[in-house]
Tab-separated table of N, CA and C in Angstrom:
chain	number	residue	atom	x	y	z
E	1498	MET	N	0.871	-1.074	0.381
E	1498	MET	CA	0.085	-0.078	0.117
E	1498	MET	C	0.654	1.136	0.157
E	1499	TYR	N	0.459	2.378	-0.821
E	1499	TYR	CA	1.187	3.452	-0.758
E	1499	TYR	C	0.493	4.567	-1.290
E	1500	ALA	N	0.887	5.884	-0.765
E	1500	ALA	CA	0.055	6.915	-1.188
E	1500	ALA	C	0.938	7.965	-1.526
E	1501	ILE	N	-0.194	9.019	-2.185
E	1501	ILE	CA	0.736	10.294	-2.664
E	1501	ILE	C	0.335	11.081	-1.562
E	1502	VAL	N	0.848	11.934	-0.979
E	1502	VAL	CA	0.768	12.907	0.089
E	1502	VAL	C	1.120	14.297	-0.111
E	1503	GLU	N	0.900	14.908	0.166
E	1503	GLU	CA	1.302	16.762	0.365
E	1503	GLU	C	1.679	17.131	1.838
E	1504	ILE	N	2.629	17.260	1.814
E	1504	ILE	CA	3.653	17.625	3.192
E	1504	ILE	C	4.226	18.838	2.660
E	1505	ALA	N	4.139	19.796	3.484
E	1505	ALA	CA	4.921	21.225	3.441
E	1505	ALA	C	5.114	21.407	2.206
E	1506	GLY	N	3.719	21.513	1.377
E	1506	GLY	CA	3.836	22.039	0.246
E	1506	GLY	C	4.124	21.279	-0.853
E	1507	GLN	N	5.158	20.289	-0.735
E	1507	GLN	CA	5.744	19.342	-1.945
E	1507	GLN	C	4.817	17.772	-1.534
E	1508	GLN	N	4.702	16.863	-2.491
E	1508	GLN	CA	3.845	15.842	-2.950
E	1508	GLN	C	5.158	14.812	-2.686
E	1509	PHE	N	4.916	13.905	-2.126
E	1509	PHE	CA	5.864	12.630	-1.811
E	1509	PHE	C	5.073	11.495	-1.827
E	1510	LYS	N	5.464	10.334	-2.631
E	1510	LYS	CA	5.106	8.856	-2.375
E	1510	LYS	C	5.335	8.205	-1.340
E	1511	VAL	N	4.723	8.031	-0.484
E	1511	VAL	CA	4.960	7.407	0.812
E	1511	VAL	C	4.594	5.792	1.064
E	1512	SER	N	5.168	5.273	1.824
E	1512	SER	CA	4.542	3.736	2.050
E	1512	SER	C	5.068	3.412	3.654
E	1513	LYS	N	4.308	2.407	4.411
E	1513	LYS	CA	4.783	2.377	5.703
E	1513	LYS	C	6.083	2.104	5.934
E	1514	ASP	N	7.045	2.342	6.914
E	1514	ASP	CA	8.063	2.292	7.624
E	1514	ASP	C	9.174	3.049	6.412
E	1515	LEU	N	8.740	4.191	5.717
E	1515	LEU	CA	9.748	4.851	4.712
E	1515	LEU	C	10.078	6.106	5.519
E	1516	LYS	N	11.593	6.442	5.108
E	1516	LYS	CA	11.978	7.645	6.159
E	1516	LYS	C	12.078	8.929	4.678
E	1517	VAL	N	11.784	9.666	5.125
E	1517	VAL	CA	11.682	10.764	4.152
E	1517	VAL	C	11.889	12.224	4.518
E	1518	TYR	N	12.942	13.105	3.848
E	1518	TYR	CA	13.103	14.095	4.255
E	1518	TYR	C	12.204	15.139	3.746
E	1519	VAL	N	11.918	16.173	4.453
E	1519	VAL	CA	10.667	16.979	4.109
E	1519	VAL	C	11.223	18.800	4.459
E	1520	HIS	N	10.666	19.674	3.968
E	1520	HIS	CA	11.022	20.853	4.561
E	1520	HIS	C	10.483	21.001	6.167
E	1521	ARG	N	11.128	21.832	6.702
E	1521	ARG	CA	11.297	21.800	8.307
E	1521	ARG	C	9.696	22.007	8.777
E	1522	LEU	N	9.321	21.333	9.971
E	1522	LEU	CA	7.911	21.048	10.328
E	1522	LEU	C	8.140	21.647	11.692
E	1523	ALA	N	7.178	22.203	11.834
E	1523	ALA	CA	7.033	22.971	13.406
E	1523	ALA	C	7.132	21.950	14.534
E	1524	SER	N	6.857	20.871	14.436
E	1524	SER	CA	6.704	19.472	15.456
E	1524	SER	C	8.142	19.391	15.912
E	1525	GLU	N	8.016	18.984	17.425
E	1525	GLU	CA	9.187	18.762	17.749
E	1525	GLU	C	9.633	17.369	17.807
E	1526	GLU	N	11.090	16.874	17.964
E	1526	GLU	CA	11.529	15.768	17.678
E	1526	GLU	C	10.925	14.675	18.725
E	1527	GLY	N	10.837	13.459	17.928
E	1527	GLY	CA	9.669	12.385	18.469
E	1527	GLY	C	8.469	12.319	18.608
E	1528	SER	N	7.809	13.594	18.149
E	1528	SER	CA	6.499	13.558	18.212
E	1528	SER	C	5.649	13.121	16.924
E	1529	LYS	N	4.393	13.003	16.930
E	1529	LYS	CA	3.640	12.028	15.761
E	1529	LYS	C	3.088	13.328	15.243
E	1530	VAL	N	2.917	13.095	13.565
E	1530	VAL	CA	2.079	14.177	12.897
E	1530	VAL	C	1.408	13.464	12.088
E	1531	SER	N	0.192	14.074	11.852
E	1531	SER	CA	-0.651	13.780	10.836
E	1531	SER	C	-1.168	14.402	9.417
E	1532	PHE	N	-0.992	14.180	8.086
E	1532	PHE	CA	-1.166	14.717	6.966
E	1532	PHE	C	-2.162	14.072	6.251
E	1533	ASP	N	-3.378	15.190	6.265
E	1533	ASP	CA	-4.835	14.969	5.841
E	1533	ASP	C	-4.720	15.026	4.398
E	1534	LYS	N	-4.025	15.590	3.813
E	1534	LYS	CA	-4.195	15.834	2.214
E	1534	LYS	C	-3.533	14.829	1.424
E	1535	VAL	N	-4.091	13.843	1.234
E	1535	VAL	CA	-3.980	12.521	0.448
E	1535	VAL	C	-4.533	12.607	-0.659
E	1536	LEU	N	-3.740	12.464	-2.113
E	1536	LEU	CA	-4.096	12.780	-3.094
E	1536	LEU	C	-4.432	11.440	-3.900
E	1537	LEU	N	-3.785	10.256	-3.444
E	1537	LEU	CA	-3.723	9.207	-3.849
E	1537	LEU	C	-3.388	7.995	-3.058
E	1538	LEU	N	-4.516	7.194	-3.134
E	1538	LEU	CA	-4.051	5.726	-2.680
E	1538	LEU	C	-4.206	4.616	-3.126
E	1539	ASP	N	-3.352	3.787	-3.272
E	1539	ASP	CA	-3.195	2.593	-4.018
E	1539	ASP	C	-2.997	1.003	-3.119
E	1540	ASP	N	-4.047	0.585	-2.846
E	1540	ASP	CA	-4.104	-0.738	-1.833
E	1540	ASP	C	-4.554	-2.029	-2.831
E	1541	ASN	N	-3.007	-2.181	-3.291
E	1541	ASN	CA	-2.728	-3.655	-3.988
E	1541	ASN	C	-3.303	-3.478	-5.120
E	1542	GLY	N	-3.318	-2.599	-5.747
E	1542	GLY	CA	-3.850	-2.627	-6.963
E	1542	GLY	C	-5.244	-1.529	-7.288
E	1543	ASN	N	-5.948	-1.331	-5.665
E	1543	ASN	CA	-7.280	-0.817	-5.624
E	1543	ASN	C	-6.707	0.857	-5.426
E	1544	VAL	N	-6.894	1.477	-6.664
E	1544	VAL	CA	-6.611	2.807	-6.629
E	1544	VAL	C	-7.733	3.892	-6.391
E	1545	THR	N	-7.512	4.768	-5.316
E	1545	THR	CA	-8.327	6.083	-5.016
E	1545	THR	C	-7.992	7.302	-5.227
E	1546	LEU	N	-8.488	7.979	-6.166
E	1546	LEU	CA	-8.239	9.142	-6.534
E	1546	LEU	C	-9.118	10.188	-5.701
E	1547	GLY	N	-8.430	11.520	-5.335
E	1547	GLY	CA	-9.097	12.478	-4.539
E	1547	GLY	C	-9.114	13.738	-5.511
E	1548	ALA	N	-10.246	14.368	-5.179
E	1548	ALA	CA	-10.465	15.565	-6.186
E	1548	ALA	C	-10.790	16.825	-5.125
E	1549	PRO	N	-9.669	17.441	-4.624
E	1549	PRO	CA	-8.479	17.206	-4.878
E	1549	PRO	C	-7.758	16.270	-3.965
E	1550	ALA	N	-8.428	16.277	-2.907
E	1550	ALA	CA	-7.637	15.042	-1.619
E	1550	ALA	C	-9.054	14.110	-1.254
E	1551	ILE	N	-8.711	12.983	-0.879
E	1551	ILE	CA	-9.509	12.015	-0.560
E	1551	ILE	C	-10.048	12.335	0.980
E	1552	GLU	N	-11.264	12.609	1.206
E	1552	GLU	CA	-11.842	12.657	2.381
E	1552	GLU	C	-11.743	11.486	3.182
E	1553	GLY	N	-11.389	11.858	4.672
E	1553	GLY	CA	-11.158	11.036	5.711
E	1553	GLY	C	-9.771	9.734	5.619
E	1554	ALA	N	-9.156	10.329	4.459
E	1554	ALA	CA	-7.704	9.527	4.487
E	1554	ALA	C	-6.649	10.285	5.187
E	1555	SER	N	-5.682	9.495	5.661
E	1555	SER	CA	-4.681	10.333	6.623
E	1555	SER	C	-3.280	9.667	6.591
E	1556	VAL	N	-2.319	9.919	6.363
E	1556	VAL	CA	-0.942	9.365	6.883
E	1556	VAL	C	-0.069	10.067	8.101
E	1557	GLU	N	0.005	9.016	9.046
E	1557	GLU	CA	0.726	9.390	10.123
E	1557	GLU	C	1.964	9.129	10.046
E	1558	ALA	N	2.653	9.934	10.845
E	1558	ALA	CA	4.214	9.776	11.035
E	1558	ALA	C	4.630	10.370	11.845
E	1559	LYS	N	6.215	9.682	12.237
E	1559	LYS	CA	6.958	10.795	13.568
E	1559	LYS	C	8.259	11.248	12.982
E	1560	VAL	N	8.255	12.209	14.067
E	1560	VAL	CA	9.357	13.238	13.439
E	1560	VAL	C	10.695	12.503	14.192
E	1561	LEU	N	11.655	12.234	13.261
E	1561	LEU	CA	12.912	11.575	13.907
E	1561	LEU	C	13.785	12.817	14.356
E	1562	GLN	N	14.312	13.564	13.167
E	1562	GLN	CA	15.270	14.906	13.457
E	1562	GLN	C	15.103	15.925	12.930
E	1563	HIS	N	15.675	16.959	13.071
E	1563	HIS	CA	15.681	17.900	12.385
E	1563	HIS	C	17.191	18.498	11.842
E	1564	LEU	N	17.315	19.083	10.747
E	1564	LEU	CA	18.409	18.781	10.023
E	1564	LEU	C	18.799	19.914	9.140
E	1565	LYS	N	19.949	20.198	8.769
E	1565	LYS	CA	20.281	21.049	7.499
E	1565	LYS	C	20.780	20.213	6.238
E	1566	GLY	N	20.548	20.307	5.380
E	1566	GLY	CA	20.537	19.753	3.950
E	1566	GLY	C	22.209	20.330	3.243
E	1567	ASP	N	22.536	19.785	2.518
E	1567	ASP	CA	23.996	20.136	1.975
E	1567	ASP	C	24.074	21.400	1.220
E	1568	LYS	N	25.110	22.212	1.418
E	1568	LYS	CA	25.379	23.383	0.785
E	1568	LYS	C	25.280	23.536	-0.273
E	1569	VAL	N	24.518	24.346	-0.953
E	1569	VAL	CA	24.072	24.600	-2.435
E	1569	VAL	C	24.918	26.105	-2.441
E	1570	ILE	N	26.046	26.160	-3.648
E	1570	ILE	CA	26.527	27.357	-3.977
E	1570	ILE	C	25.945	28.029	-4.688
E	1571	VAL	N	25.529	29.294	-4.681
E	1571	VAL	CA	25.159	30.374	-5.723
E	1571	VAL	C	26.176	31.138	-6.198
E	1572	PHE	N	26.514	31.306	-7.411
E	1572	PHE	CA	27.508	32.202	-8.048
E	1572	PHE	C	26.996	32.848	-9.045
E	1573	LYS	N	27.026	34.132	-8.898
E	1573	LYS	CA	26.434	35.177	-10.175
E	1573	LYS	C	27.755	35.842	-10.778
E	1574	LYS	N	27.735	35.951	-12.115
E	1574	LYS	CA	28.782	36.650	-12.532
E	1574	LYS	C	28.536	37.660	-13.905
E	1575	LYS	N	28.950	38.599	-14.463
E	1575	LYS	CA	28.688	39.228	-15.560
E	1575	LYS	C	30.194	39.441	-16.065
E	1576	ARG	N	30.112	39.062	-17.169
E	1576	ARG	CA	31.408	39.046	-18.033
E	1576	ARG	C	31.742	40.413	-18.241
E	1577	ARG	N	33.021	40.647	-18.107
E	1577	ARG	CA	33.868	42.187	-18.446
E	1577	ARG	C	33.317	42.977	-17.915
E	1578	LYS	N	32.283	42.605	-16.874
E	1578	LYS	CA	31.811	43.722	-15.982
E	1578	LYS	C	32.527	44.044	-14.044
E	1579	GLY	N	33.255	42.853	-14.234
E	1579	GLY	CA	33.961	42.983	-12.878
E	1579	GLY	C	32.789	42.650	-11.672
E	1580	TYR	N	31.755	41.891	-12.095
E	1580	TYR	CA	30.682	41.880	-11.044
E	1580	TYR	C	30.759	39.767	-10.712
E	1581	LYS	N	31.291	39.816	-9.673
E	1581	LYS	CA	30.754	38.990	-9.245
E	1581	LYS	C	30.088	38.576	-7.757
E	1582	LYS	N	29.488	37.586	-7.589
E	1582	LYS	CA	28.674	37.337	-6.400
E	1582	LYS	C	28.730	35.901	-5.955
E	1583	ARG	N	28.881	35.205	-4.648
E	1583	ARG	CA	28.910	34.177	-4.221
E	1583	ARG	C	28.162	34.278	-2.878
E	1584	ASN	N	27.291	33.112	-2.956
E	1584	ASN	CA	26.036	33.147	-1.688
E	1584	ASN	C	26.207	31.388	-1.848
E	1585	GLY	N	25.858	31.054	-0.139
E	1585	GLY	CA	25.507	29.798	-0.258
E	1585	GLY	C	23.929	29.587	0.477
E	1586	HIS	N	23.587	28.401	0.295
E	1586	HIS	CA	22.163	27.822	1.317
E	1586	HIS	C	22.130	26.653	1.657
E	1587	ARG	N	21.612	26.813	2.911
E	1587	ARG	CA	21.479	25.416	3.495
E	1587	ARG	C	19.925	24.861	3.726
E	1588	GLN	N	19.203	24.401	3.196
E	1588	GLN	CA	17.702	24.018	3.416
E	1588	GLN	C	17.618	23.497	4.761
E	1589	SER	N	16.479	24.048	5.626
E	1589	SER	CA	16.412	23.433	7.091
E	1589	SER	C	15.419	21.932	6.625
E	1590	LEU	N	15.722	20.895	7.219
E	1590	LEU	CA	14.887	19.842	6.752
E	1590	LEU	C	14.424	19.046	7.910
E	1591	THR	N	13.445	18.248	7.968
E	1591	THR	CA	13.063	17.463	8.802
E	1591	THR	C	12.729	15.878	8.396
E	1592	GLN	N	13.288	14.793	9.170
E	1592	GLN	CA	13.442	13.718	8.710
E	1592	GLN	C	12.150	13.036	9.334
E	1593	ILE	N	11.227	12.308	8.678
E	1593	ILE	CA	9.889	11.268	9.224
E	1593	ILE	C	10.305	10.350	8.792
E	1594	VAL	N	9.317	9.216	9.832
E	1594	VAL	CA	9.326	8.476	9.211
E	1594	VAL	C	7.657	7.615	8.977
E	1595	ILE	N	7.172	7.065	8.007
E	1595	ILE	CA	5.967	7.203	8.136
E	1595	ILE	C	5.412	5.757	8.904
E	1596	GLU	N	4.429	5.940	9.705
E	1596	GLU	CA	3.897	4.843	10.646
E	1596	GLU	C	2.805	4.083	10.064
E	1597	GLY	N	1.675	4.875	9.448
E	1597	GLY	CA	0.520	4.181	8.920
E	1597	GLY	C	-0.106	4.886	7.670
E	1598	ILE	N	-0.649	4.236	6.981
E	1598	ILE	CA	-1.629	4.980	5.984
E	1598	ILE	C	-3.062	4.437	6.319
E	1599	THR	N	-4.222	5.382	6.723
E	1599	THR	CA	-5.235	5.010	7.021
E	1599	THR	C	-6.386	5.755	5.582
E	1600	ALA	N	-7.141	4.495	5.338
E	1600	ALA	CA	-7.761	4.554	4.147
E	1600	ALA	C	-9.085	4.927	4.276
E	1601	ALA	N	-9.782	5.733	5.203
E	1601	ALA	CA	-11.330	5.691	5.647
E	1601	ALA	C	-11.724	6.170	4.615
E	1602	GLY	N	-11.135	6.997	3.334
E	1602	GLY	CA	-12.159	7.254	2.242
E	1602	GLY	C	-13.289	6.075	1.755
E	1603	ALA	N	-12.451	5.089	1.732
E	1603	ALA	CA	-13.294	3.874	0.993
E	1603	ALA	C	-14.444	3.668	2.203
E	1604	LYS	N	-14.145	3.723	3.386
E	1604	LYS	CA	-15.218	3.378	4.397
E	1604	LYS	C	-16.322	4.272	4.403
E	1605	LYS	N	-15.941	5.616	4.129
E	1605	LYS	CA	-16.919	6.733	4.201
E	1605	LYS	C	-17.729	6.125	2.647
E	1606	ALA	N	-17.130	5.938	1.666
E	1606	ALA	CA	-17.767	5.887	0.495
E	1606	ALA	C	-18.913	4.951	0.707
E	1607	ALA	N	-18.715	3.520	1.553
E	1607	ALA	CA	-19.839	2.593	1.657
E	1607	ALA	C	-20.794	3.271	2.478
E	1608	SER	N	-20.470	4.136	3.732
E	1608	SER	CA	-21.719	4.289	4.276
E	1608	SER	C	-22.516	5.172	3.497
E	1609	LYS	N	-21.878	6.227	2.753
E	1609	LYS	CA	-22.633	6.839	1.829
E	1609	LYS	C	-23.443	6.160	1.188
E	1610	LYS	N	-22.905	5.151	0.192
E	1610	LYS	CA	-23.861	4.197	-0.600
E	1610	LYS	C	-25.067	3.626	0.654
E	1611	ALA	N	-24.920	3.389	1.824
E	1611	ALA	CA	-25.921	2.929	2.634
E	1611	ALA	C	-27.158	4.031	3.027
E	1612	ALA	N	-26.564	4.956	3.179
E	1612	ALA	CA	-27.247	5.972	3.301
E	1612	ALA	C	-28.268	6.562	2.107
E	1613	VAL	N	-27.649	6.514	0.873
E	1613	VAL	CA	-28.512	6.531	-0.282
E	1613	VAL	C	-29.561	5.686	-0.297
E	1614	GLU	N	-29.094	4.479	-0.108
E	1614	GLU	CA	-30.339	3.303	-0.007
E	1614	GLU	C	-31.437	3.663	0.796
E	1615	ALA	N	-30.992	3.998	2.031
E	1615	ALA	CA	-32.011	4.258	3.303
E	1615	ALA	C	-32.760	5.200	2.600
E	1616	THR	N	-32.395	6.404	2.129
E	1616	THR	CA	-32.827	7.461	1.849
E	1616	THR	C	-34.228	7.086	0.682
E	1617	THR	N	-33.400	6.214	-0.146
E	1617	THR	CA	-34.354	5.844	-1.373
E	1617	THR	C	-35.749	5.213	-0.916
E	1618	GLU	N	-35.386	4.298	-0.018
E	1618	GLU	CA	-36.502	3.637	0.824
E	1618	GLU	C	-37.529	4.423	1.319
E	1619	GLU	N	-36.659	5.508	2.057
E	1619	GLU	CA	-37.916	6.621	2.558
E	1619	GLU	C	-38.742	7.020	1.393
E	1620	VAL	N	-37.758	7.554	0.488
E	1620	VAL	CA	-38.757	8.196	-0.223
E	1620	VAL	C	-39.593	7.145	-1.134
E	1621	GLU	N	-39.277	6.313	-1.529
E	1621	GLU	CA	-40.336	5.166	-1.866
E	1621	GLU	C	-41.425	4.799	-1.203
E	1622	ALA	N	-41.468	4.792	0.248
E	1622	ALA	CA	-42.425	4.482	1.292
E	1622	ALA	C	-43.729	5.340	1.141
E	1623	PRO	N	-43.514	6.763	1.095
E	1623	PRO	CA	-44.596	7.419	0.704
E	1623	PRO	C	-44.953	7.506	-0.424
E	1624	LYS	N	-44.479	7.319	-1.390
E	1624	LYS	CA	-45.129	7.017	-2.921
E	1624	LYS	C	-46.008	5.750	-2.392
E	1625	LYS	N	-45.631	4.694	-1.955
E	1625	LYS	CA	-46.657	3.746	-1.747
E	1625	LYS	C	-47.883	4.072	-1.127
E	1626	LYS	N	-47.809	4.963	-0.191
E	1626	LYS	CA	-48.644	5.546	0.583
E	1626	LYS	C	-49.930	6.248	-0.408
E	1627	VAL	N	-48.816	7.369	-1.126
E	1627	VAL	CA	-49.914	7.893	-1.779
E	1627	VAL	C	-50.724	7.261	-2.812
E	1628	ALA	N	-50.078	6.099	-3.495
E	1628	ALA	CA	-50.581	5.334	-4.631
E	1628	ALA	C	-51.819	4.459	-3.834
E	1629	LYS	N	-51.658	4.148	-2.919
E	1629	LYS	CA	-52.774	3.573	-1.988
E	1629	LYS	C	-53.888	4.146	-1.721
E	1630	ALA	N	-53.770	5.582	-1.264
E	1630	ALA	CA	-54.702	6.611	-0.911
E	1630	ALA	C	-55.444	6.746	-2.122
E	1631	LYS	N	-54.990	7.038	-3.284
E	1631	LYS	CA	-55.638	7.279	-4.863
E	1631	LYS	C	-56.540	5.921	-5.065
E	1632	LYS	N	-55.842	4.770	-4.774
E	1632	LYS	CA	-56.437	3.879	-5.400
E	1632	LYS	C	-58.069	3.503	-4.360
E	1633	GLU	N	-57.918	4.001	-3.315
E	1633	GLU	CA	-58.775	4.172	-2.247
E	1633	GLU	C	-60.074	4.952	-2.726
E	1634	ASP	N	-59.690	6.146	-3.451
E	1634	ASP	CA	-60.293	7.174	-3.315
E	1634	ASP	C	-60.976	6.824	-4.738
E	1635	THR	N	-60.604	6.471	-5.741
E	1635	THR	CA	-61.030	5.764	-7.076
E	1635	THR	C	-62.217	4.991	-6.707
E	1636	GLN	N	-61.960	3.959	-5.588
E	1636	GLN	CA	-62.947	2.806	-5.346
E	1636	GLN	C	-64.333	3.549	-4.843
E	1637	GLU	N	-64.077	4.182	-4.045
E	1637	GLU	CA	-65.300	5.205	-3.700
E	1637	GLU	C	-66.152	5.764	-4.628
């Protein structure tokens, strides 16, 4: 089972026990976080797409550590002008491990179907009463 989930503005393909580096999260190390913006779920070939997200589905993760990424050198130069500018950047990252994926969206869809069936029965019952009343009126 895997899911495509949006974490801190980026989309990741995650599965259980996968370690992922994401942009810095505000959570403390060792705390658990839940991501509700699940865009796609694949449960052994049964694919569920969200529009844009799947309602009720979530991904639970645990924050392992906060760290900084590798240094990226930004060098700007304009030839024949004597302009050189050197700058560096290190992205703040958070390492998380995915603990579980809950696909409550499928269960909700089944309950919605049951609710629709119940409402159709409620709608059909008054129609039968009305038809029965009309039949009695015509007999009199």
